[in-house]
Amino acid sequence: QQLEAPLVASKREYDKVIDAQRISDSSFDEMVDSIRIMKSKKSELLQPSSNLDTTYAQAGVVKEVMGERLVDRFGDDAVIPGLKKRADAERKIKDKYFGKANQIKDIFRSSVKFNSFRELLNGLNFHIFEIQLHLKPILVVKEEIH
């Protein structure tokens, strides 16, 4: 019960953003339907090493190279945070992946913000690794809720 009200309120706010996108672009639903979802089972996505030090070293290189490319392409709308805190990664490996360090996937993560769904779709052409694409109004709601 305690969690239900905030979750319902969150969904309502997210739905408002999606409705606004539908109003601002009459082809919104068509664009959404045009996306081919290609997802691997998360359990199939593995790091090449089970050594967390190696994974962090590789993530640092990816952050440097891809972070620079994302900023060059998307400017201030590219958000490139630091690598995941080591303690958080170790906890996630223990709790979620039962000690299998090669299953962690988000040591380096980034976000790119878009004003419209059409811009977001165009951004997919640049999606070559795990990257979060966000509608700016959704991020505003997310920040207000959390």
GROMACS .gro file of N, CA and C in nm:
model
  438
    1GLN      N    1   0.082  -0.120   0.000
    1GLN     CA    2   0.000   0.000   0.000
    1GLN      C    3   0.087   0.126   0.000
    2GLN      N    4   0.193   0.128   0.084
    2GLN     CA    5   0.276   0.247   0.094
    2GLN      C    6   0.345   0.279  -0.038
    3LEU      N    7   0.386   0.177  -0.111
    3LEU     CA    8   0.454   0.199  -0.238
    3LEU      C    9   0.358   0.219  -0.353
    4GLU      N   10   0.237   0.169  -0.339
    4GLU     CA   11   0.142   0.174  -0.450
    4GLU      C   12   0.108   0.317  -0.492
    5ALA      N   13   0.078   0.404  -0.399
    5ALA     CA   14   0.039   0.542  -0.432
    5ALA      C   15   0.150   0.616  -0.508
    6PRO      N   16   0.276   0.612  -0.462
    6PRO     CA   17   0.380   0.681  -0.537
    6PRO      C   18   0.402   0.620  -0.677
    7LEU      N   19   0.389   0.487  -0.689
    7LEU     CA   20   0.405   0.424  -0.820
    7LEU      C   21   0.295   0.466  -0.915
    8VAL      N   22   0.173   0.469  -0.865
    8VAL     CA   23   0.060   0.513  -0.948
    8VAL      C   24   0.078   0.659  -0.989
    9ALA      N   25   0.121   0.742  -0.895
    9ALA     CA   26   0.145   0.884  -0.926
    9ALA      C   27   0.256   0.899  -1.029
   10SER      N   28   0.362   0.819  -1.016
   10SER     CA   29   0.472   0.824  -1.113
   10SER      C   30   0.424   0.786  -1.252
   11LYS      N   31   0.348   0.677  -1.259
   11LYS     CA   32   0.297   0.633  -1.390
   11LYS      C   33   0.208   0.740  -1.452
   12ARG      N   34   0.126   0.804  -1.371
   12ARG     CA   35   0.039   0.909  -1.421
   12ARG      C   36   0.121   1.024  -1.482
   13GLU      N   37   0.230   1.062  -1.415
   13GLU     CA   38   0.315   1.170  -1.466
   13GLU      C   39   0.385   1.129  -1.595
   14TYR      N   40   0.436   1.004  -1.600
   14TYR     CA   41   0.498   0.955  -1.723
   14TYR      C   42   0.397   0.949  -1.836
   15ASP      N   43   0.276   0.905  -1.807
   15ASP     CA   44   0.170   0.900  -1.909
   15ASP      C   45   0.139   1.038  -1.965
   16LYS      N   46   0.144   1.141  -1.880
   16LYS     CA   47   0.121   1.278  -1.927
   16LYS      C   48   0.226   1.319  -2.029
   17VAL      N   49   0.351   1.282  -2.004
   17VAL     CA   50   0.459   1.316  -2.097
   17VAL      C   51   0.437   1.245  -2.230
   18ILE      N   52   0.403   1.117  -2.225
   18ILE     CA   53   0.378   1.042  -2.348
   18ILE      C   54   0.259   1.100  -2.423
   19ASP      N   55   0.153   1.135  -2.353
   19ASP     CA   56   0.037   1.198  -2.417
   19ASP      C   57   0.076   1.329  -2.484
   20ALA      N   58   0.160   1.406  -2.419
   20ALA     CA   59   0.206   1.533  -2.478
   20ALA      C   60   0.287   1.507  -2.605
   21GLN      N   61   0.367   1.399  -2.606
   21GLN     CA   62   0.441   1.364  -2.727
   21GLN      C   63   0.346   1.326  -2.840
   22ARG      N   64   0.241   1.253  -2.807
   22ARG     CA   65   0.142   1.215  -2.908
   22ARG      C   66   0.075   1.339  -2.968
   23ILE      N   67   0.046   1.436  -2.883
   23ILE     CA   68  -0.020   1.559  -2.929
   23ILE      C   69   0.076   1.640  -3.016
   24SER      N   70   0.203   1.647  -2.977
   24SER     CA   71   0.299   1.730  -3.051
   24SER      C   72   0.344   1.667  -3.181
   25ASP      N   73   0.331   1.537  -3.195
   25ASP     CA   74   0.374   1.469  -3.318
   25ASP      C   75   0.274   1.360  -3.351
   26SER      N   76   0.194   1.384  -3.452
   26SER     CA   77   0.086   1.290  -3.486
   26SER      C   78   0.137   1.153  -3.530
   27SER      N   79   0.264   1.144  -3.566
   27SER     CA   80   0.318   1.015  -3.607
   27SER      C   81   0.387   0.941  -3.492
   28PHE      N   82   0.366   0.987  -3.369
   28PHE     CA   83   0.432   0.927  -3.253
   28PHE      C   84   0.410   0.776  -3.247
   29ASP      N   85   0.285   0.732  -3.250
   29ASP     CA   86   0.255   0.589  -3.237
   29ASP      C   87   0.315   0.510  -3.353
   30GLU      N   88   0.311   0.567  -3.472
   30GLU     CA   89   0.370   0.500  -3.588
   30GLU      C   90   0.521   0.484  -3.569
   31MET      N   91   0.585   0.589  -3.517
   31MET     CA   92   0.730   0.580  -3.492
   31MET      C   93   0.760   0.473  -3.388
   32VAL      N   94   0.681   0.469  -3.281
   32VAL     CA   95   0.703   0.369  -3.177
   32VAL      C   96   0.687   0.229  -3.236
   33ASP      N   97   0.584   0.210  -3.317
   33ASP     CA   98   0.559   0.079  -3.377
   33ASP      C   99   0.669   0.039  -3.476
   34SER      N  100   0.740   0.138  -3.530
   34SER     CA  101   0.842   0.108  -3.631
   34SER      C  102   0.973   0.056  -3.571
   35ILE      N  103   0.988   0.067  -3.442
   35ILE     CA  104   1.112   0.023  -3.378
   35ILE      C  105   1.113  -0.129  -3.369
   36ARG      N  106   1.216  -0.188  -3.424
   36ARG     CA  107   1.234  -0.332  -3.408
   36ARG      C  108   1.314  -0.353  -3.280
   37ILE      N  109   1.256  -0.425  -3.189
   37ILE     CA  110   1.323  -0.451  -3.063
   37ILE      C  111   1.412  -0.574  -3.081
   38MET      N  112   1.541  -0.553  -3.061
   38MET     CA  113   1.636  -0.663  -3.066
   38MET      C  114   1.703  -0.668  -2.931
   39LYS      N  115   1.662  -0.762  -2.851
   39LYS     CA  116   1.716  -0.774  -2.717
   39LYS      C  117   1.775  -0.912  -2.697
   40SER      N  118   1.890  -0.912  -2.639
   40SER     CA  119   1.947  -1.040  -2.597
   40SER      C  120   1.897  -1.067  -2.457
   41LYS      N  121   1.897  -1.194  -2.421
   41LYS     CA  122   1.870  -1.225  -2.282
   41LYS      C  123   1.985  -1.166  -2.202
   42LYS      N  124   1.953  -1.096  -2.095
   42LYS     CA  125   2.058  -1.032  -2.017
   42LYS      C  126   2.162  -1.132  -1.969
   43SER      N  127   2.119  -1.255  -1.944
   43SER     CA  128   2.213  -1.355  -1.897
   43SER      C  129   2.315  -1.392  -2.005
   44GLU      N  130   2.285  -1.360  -2.132
   44GLU     CA  131   2.377  -1.390  -2.242
   44GLU      C  132   2.482  -1.282  -2.260
   45LEU      N  133   2.460  -1.165  -2.201
   45LEU     CA  134   2.554  -1.054  -2.215
   45LEU      C  135   2.657  -1.064  -2.103
   46LEU      N  136   2.781  -1.097  -2.142
   46LEU     CA  137   2.885  -1.119  -2.043
   46LEU      C  138   3.008  -1.034  -2.075
   47GLN      N  139   3.078  -0.995  -1.971
   47GLN     CA  140   3.206  -0.928  -1.988
   47GLN      C  141   3.308  -1.033  -2.035
   48PRO      N  142   3.410  -0.990  -2.109
   48PRO     CA  143   3.511  -1.087  -2.153
   48PRO      C  144   3.598  -1.140  -2.039
   49SER      N  145   3.593  -1.072  -1.924
   49SER     CA  146   3.674  -1.114  -1.811
   49SER      C  147   3.588  -1.124  -1.685
   50SER      N  148   3.625  -1.217  -1.598
   50SER     CA  149   3.560  -1.227  -1.467
   50SER      C  150   3.636  -1.148  -1.362
   51ASN      N  151   3.742  -1.081  -1.403
   51ASN     CA  152   3.824  -1.002  -1.312
   51ASN      C  153   3.770  -0.859  -1.311
   52LEU      N  154   3.723  -0.814  -1.197
   52LEU     CA  155   3.661  -0.681  -1.189
   52LEU      C  156   3.761  -0.569  -1.218
   53ASP      N  157   3.888  -0.588  -1.181
   53ASP     CA  158   3.990  -0.487  -1.212
   53ASP      C  159   4.003  -0.470  -1.363
   54THR      N  160   4.002  -0.580  -1.436
   54THR     CA  161   4.010  -0.576  -1.582
   54THR      C  162   3.887  -0.506  -1.639
   55THR      N  163   3.770  -0.540  -1.588
   55THR     CA  164   3.647  -0.478  -1.636
   55THR      C  165   3.650  -0.327  -1.613
   56TYR      N  166   3.698  -0.284  -1.497
   56TYR     CA  167   3.707  -0.141  -1.469
   56TYR      C  168   3.807  -0.073  -1.563
   57ALA      N  169   3.919  -0.137  -1.589
   57ALA     CA  170   4.018  -0.079  -1.681
   57ALA      C  171   3.957  -0.063  -1.820
   58GLN      N  172   3.886  -0.165  -1.867
   58GLN     CA  173   3.822  -0.159  -1.999
   58GLN      C  174   3.712  -0.052  -2.000
   59ALA      N  175   3.635  -0.044  -1.893
   59ALA     CA  176   3.528   0.056  -1.885
   59ALA      C  177   3.585   0.197  -1.888
   60GLY      N  178   3.701   0.216  -1.826
   60GLY     CA  179   3.765   0.348  -1.829
   60GLY      C  180   3.802   0.390  -1.970
   61VAL      N  181   3.851   0.296  -2.049
   61VAL     CA  182   3.886   0.326  -2.189
   61VAL      C  183   3.759   0.358  -2.267
   62VAL      N  184   3.655   0.278  -2.249
   62VAL     CA  185   3.528   0.301  -2.319
   62VAL      C  186   3.472   0.438  -2.281
   63LYS      N  187   3.477   0.472  -2.153
   63LYS     CA  188   3.426   0.601  -2.107
   63LYS      C  189   3.500   0.715  -2.175
   64GLU      N  190   3.631   0.705  -2.182
   64GLU     CA  191   3.711   0.811  -2.243
   64GLU      C  192   3.678   0.827  -2.391
   65VAL      N  193   3.679   0.717  -2.463
   65VAL     CA  194   3.658   0.722  -2.608
   65VAL      C  195   3.513   0.753  -2.643
   66MET      N  196   3.419   0.674  -2.589
   66MET     CA  197   3.279   0.692  -2.625
   66MET      C  198   3.220   0.817  -2.562
   67GLY      N  199   3.265   0.850  -2.442
   67GLY     CA  200   3.218   0.974  -2.379
   67GLY      C  201   3.250   1.094  -2.466
   68GLU      N  202   3.372   1.097  -2.517
   68GLU     CA  203   3.412   1.207  -2.605
   68GLU      C  204   3.329   1.210  -2.733
   69ARG      N  205   3.304   1.094  -2.790
   69ARG     CA  206   3.224   1.088  -2.913
   69ARG      C  207   3.080   1.133  -2.887
   70LEU      N  208   3.024   1.090  -2.776
   70LEU     CA  209   2.887   1.131  -2.745
   70LEU      C  210   2.877   1.282  -2.724
   71VAL      N  211   2.972   1.338  -2.653
   71VAL     CA  212   2.972   1.483  -2.631
   71VAL      C  213   2.992   1.556  -2.764
   72ASP      N  214   3.081   1.506  -2.849
   72ASP     CA  215   3.100   1.568  -2.981
   72ASP      C  216   2.971   1.565  -3.062
   73ARG      N  217   2.898   1.455  -3.054
   73ARG     CA  218   2.777   1.439  -3.134
   73ARG      C  219   2.656   1.510  -3.074
   74PHE      N  220   2.640   1.503  -2.940
   74PHE     CA  221   2.518   1.551  -2.877
   74PHE      C  222   2.537   1.671  -2.784
   75GLY      N  223   2.660   1.715  -2.766
   75GLY     CA  224   2.686   1.834  -2.684
   75GLY      C  225   2.640   1.816  -2.540
   76ASP      N  226   2.577   1.921  -2.487
   76ASP     CA  227   2.533   1.921  -2.347
   76ASP      C  228   2.423   1.820  -2.319
   77ASP      N  229   2.361   1.764  -2.422
   77ASP     CA  230   2.257   1.664  -2.401
   77ASP      C  231   2.315   1.526  -2.374
   78ALA      N  232   2.446   1.512  -2.387
   78ALA     CA  233   2.513   1.386  -2.350
   78ALA      C  234   2.555   1.397  -2.204
   79VAL      N  235   2.516   1.301  -2.125
   79VAL     CA  236   2.551   1.298  -1.983
   79VAL      C  237   2.646   1.181  -1.963
   80ILE      N  238   2.768   1.213  -1.924
   80ILE     CA  239   2.872   1.111  -1.907
   80ILE      C  240   2.918   1.113  -1.761
   81PRO      N  241   2.854   1.034  -1.676
   81PRO     CA  242   2.895   1.032  -1.535
   81PRO      C  243   3.023   0.951  -1.517
   82GLY      N  244   3.075   0.953  -1.398
   82GLY     CA  245   3.190   0.869  -1.367
   82GLY      C  246   3.152   0.722  -1.372
   83LEU      N  247   3.251   0.636  -1.363
   83LEU     CA  248   3.223   0.494  -1.358
   83LEU      C  249   3.146   0.461  -1.231
   84LYS      N  250   3.073   0.351  -1.234
   84LYS     CA  251   2.997   0.305  -1.117
   84LYS      C  252   3.095   0.289  -1.000
   85LYS      N  253   3.053   0.331  -0.883
   85LYS     CA  254   3.138   0.315  -0.764
   85LYS      C  255   3.170   0.168  -0.745
   86ARG      N  256   3.293   0.142  -0.712
   86ARG     CA  257   3.340   0.004  -0.698
   86ARG      C  258   3.255  -0.073  -0.595
   87ALA      N  259   3.226  -0.011  -0.482
   87ALA     CA  260   3.147  -0.078  -0.378
   87ALA      C  261   3.007  -0.113  -0.430
   88ASP      N  262   2.949  -0.024  -0.510
   88ASP     CA  263   2.817  -0.052  -0.567
   88ASP      C  264   2.825  -0.170  -0.665
   89ALA      N  265   2.931  -0.173  -0.746
   89ALA     CA  266   2.948  -0.283  -0.841
   89ALA      C  267   2.966  -0.415  -0.767
   90GLU      N  268   3.047  -0.414  -0.663
   90GLU     CA  269   3.070  -0.537  -0.586
   90GLU      C  270   2.942  -0.585  -0.520
   91ARG      N  271   2.863  -0.492  -0.468
   91ARG     CA  272   2.735  -0.529  -0.406
   91ARG      C  273   2.640  -0.588  -0.511
   92LYS      N  274   2.635  -0.526  -0.628
   92LYS     CA  275   2.546  -0.575  -0.734
   92LYS      C  276   2.590  -0.715  -0.781
   93ILE      N  277   2.719  -0.734  -0.793
   93ILE     CA  278   2.770  -0.865  -0.835
   93ILE      C  279   2.731  -0.971  -0.732
   94LYS      N  280   2.743  -0.936  -0.606
   94LYS     CA  281   2.710  -1.031  -0.498
   94LYS      C  282   2.560  -1.059  -0.493
   95ASP      N  283   2.480  -0.950  -0.493
   95ASP     CA  284   2.336  -0.964  -0.471
   95ASP      C  285   2.258  -1.007  -0.595
   96LYS      N  286   2.294  -0.955  -0.710
   96LYS     CA  287   2.215  -0.980  -0.831
   96LYS      C  288   2.273  -1.091  -0.918
   97TYR      N  289   2.407  -1.098  -0.922
   97TYR     CA  290   2.472  -1.193  -1.013
   97TYR      C  291   2.539  -1.309  -0.939
   98PHE      N  292   2.509  -1.324  -0.811
   98PHE     CA  293   2.557  -1.437  -0.731
   98PHE      C  294   2.708  -1.456  -0.742
   99GLY      N  295   2.780  -1.343  -0.740
   99GLY     CA  296   2.927  -1.347  -0.739
   99GLY      C  297   2.992  -1.358  -0.875
  100LYS      N  298   2.914  -1.359  -0.981
  100LYS     CA  299   2.970  -1.372  -1.117
  100LYS      C  300   3.000  -1.233  -1.173
  101ALA      N  301   3.125  -1.190  -1.158
  101ALA     CA  302   3.165  -1.054  -1.197
  101ALA      C  303   3.152  -1.028  -1.346
  102ASN      N  304   3.156  -1.132  -1.427
  102ASN     CA  305   3.147  -1.110  -1.572
  102ASN      C  306   3.005  -1.077  -1.618
  103GLN      N  307   2.908  -1.076  -1.526
  103GLN     CA  308   2.771  -1.045  -1.565
  103GLN      C  309   2.733  -0.898  -1.546
  104ILE      N  310   2.818  -0.821  -1.479
  104ILE     CA  311   2.785  -0.680  -1.458
  104ILE      C  312   2.798  -0.605  -1.591
  105LYS      N  313   2.703  -0.517  -1.617
  105LYS     CA  314   2.698  -0.453  -1.748
  105LYS      C  315   2.705  -0.302  -1.744
  106ASP      N  316   2.698  -0.243  -1.628
  106ASP     CA  317   2.683  -0.097  -1.623
  106ASP      C  318   2.794  -0.026  -1.545
  107ILE      N  319   2.918  -0.071  -1.560
  107ILE     CA  320   3.029   0.000  -1.497
  107ILE      C  321   3.039   0.140  -1.560
  108PHE      N  322   3.030   0.144  -1.692
  108PHE     CA  323   3.021   0.272  -1.764
  108PHE      C  324   2.881   0.281  -1.822
  109ARG      N  325   2.817   0.392  -1.795
  109ARG     CA  326   2.686   0.416  -1.855
  109ARG      C  327   2.679   0.564  -1.891
  110SER      N  328   2.589   0.595  -1.978
  110SER     CA  329   2.572   0.733  -2.020
  110SER      C  330   2.427   0.754  -2.059
  111SER      N  331   2.390   0.878  -2.074
  111SER     CA  332   2.255   0.912  -2.117
  111SER      C  333   2.265   1.020  -2.224
  112VAL      N  334   2.170   1.019  -2.312
  112VAL     CA  335   2.155   1.127  -2.409
  112VAL      C  336   2.010   1.173  -2.400
  113LYS      N  337   1.992   1.305  -2.386
  113LYS     CA  338   1.858   1.361  -2.369
  113LYS      C  339   1.807   1.417  -2.501
  114PHE      N  340   1.677   1.395  -2.526
  114PHE     CA  341   1.614   1.442  -2.649
  114PHE      C  342   1.486   1.516  -2.616
  115ASN      N  343   1.451   1.614  -2.698
  115ASN     CA  344   1.327   1.690  -2.680
  115ASN      C  345   1.205   1.618  -2.734
  116SER      N  346   1.226   1.535  -2.836
  116SER     CA  347   1.112   1.469  -2.898
  116SER      C  348   1.146   1.323  -2.927
  117PHE      N  349   1.042   1.247  -2.948
  117PHE     CA  350   1.063   1.107  -2.980
  117PHE      C  351   1.131   1.092  -3.116
  118ARG      N  352   1.101   1.180  -3.209
  118ARG     CA  353   1.165   1.177  -3.341
  118ARG      C  354   1.316   1.195  -3.327
  119GLU      N  355   1.358   1.290  -3.243
  119GLU     CA  356   1.502   1.309  -3.218
  119GLU      C  357   1.562   1.184  -3.154
  120LEU      N  358   1.488   1.124  -3.061
  120LEU     CA  359   1.536   1.004  -2.995
  120LEU      C  360   1.557   0.891  -3.097
  121LEU      N  361   1.464   0.874  -3.189
  121LEU     CA  362   1.480   0.772  -3.293
  121LEU      C  363   1.604   0.798  -3.377
  122ASN      N  364   1.627   0.924  -3.411
  122ASN     CA  365   1.747   0.958  -3.487
  122ASN      C  366   1.872   0.926  -3.406
  123GLY      N  367   1.864   0.942  -3.275
  123GLY     CA  368   1.976   0.908  -3.188
  123GLY      C  369   2.007   0.760  -3.186
  124LEU      N  370   1.906   0.676  -3.215
  124LEU     CA  371   1.930   0.532  -3.218
  124LEU      C  372   2.033   0.494  -3.324
  125ASN      N  373   2.045   0.575  -3.428
  125ASN     CA  374   2.143   0.547  -3.532
  125ASN      C  375   2.286   0.554  -3.478
  126PHE      N  376   2.302   0.617  -3.363
  126PHE     CA  377   2.434   0.632  -3.301
  126PHE      C  378   2.453   0.533  -3.188
  127HIS      N  379   2.356   0.451  -3.159
  127HIS     CA  380   2.355   0.362  -3.043
  127HIS      C  381   2.440   0.239  -3.072
  128ILE      N  382   2.564   0.239  -3.020
  128ILE     CA  383   2.654   0.127  -3.048
  128ILE      C  384   2.700   0.057  -2.921
  129PHE      N  385   2.651   0.098  -2.808
  129PHE     CA  386   2.678   0.031  -2.682
  129PHE      C  387   2.567   0.070  -2.587
  130GLU      N  388   2.570   0.020  -2.465
  130GLU     CA  389   2.460   0.053  -2.374
  130GLU      C  390   2.458   0.202  -2.347
  131ILE      N  391   2.350   0.262  -2.387
  131ILE     CA  392   2.332   0.406  -2.369
  131ILE      C  393   2.184   0.428  -2.342
  132GLN      N  394   2.156   0.516  -2.253
  132GLN     CA  395   2.016   0.544  -2.222
  132GLN      C  396   1.974   0.668  -2.299
  133LEU      N  397   1.865   0.656  -2.374
  133LEU     CA  398   1.809   0.767  -2.449
  133LEU      C  399   1.685   0.813  -2.375
  134HIS      N  400   1.677   0.942  -2.347
  134HIS     CA  401   1.568   0.993  -2.264
  134HIS      C  402   1.498   1.110  -2.331
  135LEU      N  403   1.367   1.115  -2.316
  135LEU     CA  404   1.293   1.236  -2.348
  135LEU      C  405   1.313   1.331  -2.230
  136LYS      N  406   1.347   1.456  -2.257
  136LYS     CA  407   1.373   1.551  -2.149
  136LYS      C  408   1.256   1.563  -2.052
  137PRO      N  409   1.130   1.567  -2.100
  137PRO     CA  410   1.019   1.577  -2.005
  137PRO      C  411   1.011   1.457  -1.910
  138ILE      N  412   1.050   1.339  -1.957
  138ILE     CA  413   1.052   1.222  -1.870
  138ILE      C  414   1.156   1.240  -1.760
  139LEU      N  415   1.273   1.295  -1.795
  139LEU     CA  416   1.377   1.318  -1.694
  139LEU      C  417   1.332   1.419  -1.590
  140VAL      N  418   1.258   1.521  -1.633
  140VAL     CA  419   1.206   1.620  -1.538
  140VAL      C  420   1.114   1.550  -1.437
  141VAL      N  421   1.024   1.468  -1.489
  141VAL     CA  422   0.932   1.394  -1.400
  141VAL      C  423   1.012   1.302  -1.309
  142LYS      N  424   1.110   1.232  -1.366
  142LYS     CA  425   1.190   1.139  -1.287
  142LYS      C  426   1.262   1.210  -1.174
  143GLU      N  427   1.319   1.328  -1.203
  143GLU     CA  428   1.389   1.404  -1.098
  143GLU      C  429   1.292   1.454  -0.991
  144GLU      N  430   1.172   1.493  -1.032
  144GLU     CA  431   1.074   1.541  -0.935
  144GLU      C  432   1.026   1.429  -0.845
  145ILE      N  433   1.011   1.308  -0.900
  145ILE     CA  434   0.959   1.196  -0.826
  145ILE      C  435   1.063   1.137  -0.732
  146HIS      N  436   1.187   1.131  -0.778
  146HIS     CA  437   1.292   1.070  -0.697
  146HIS      C  438   1.358   1.179  -0.621
   0.00000   0.00000   0.00000
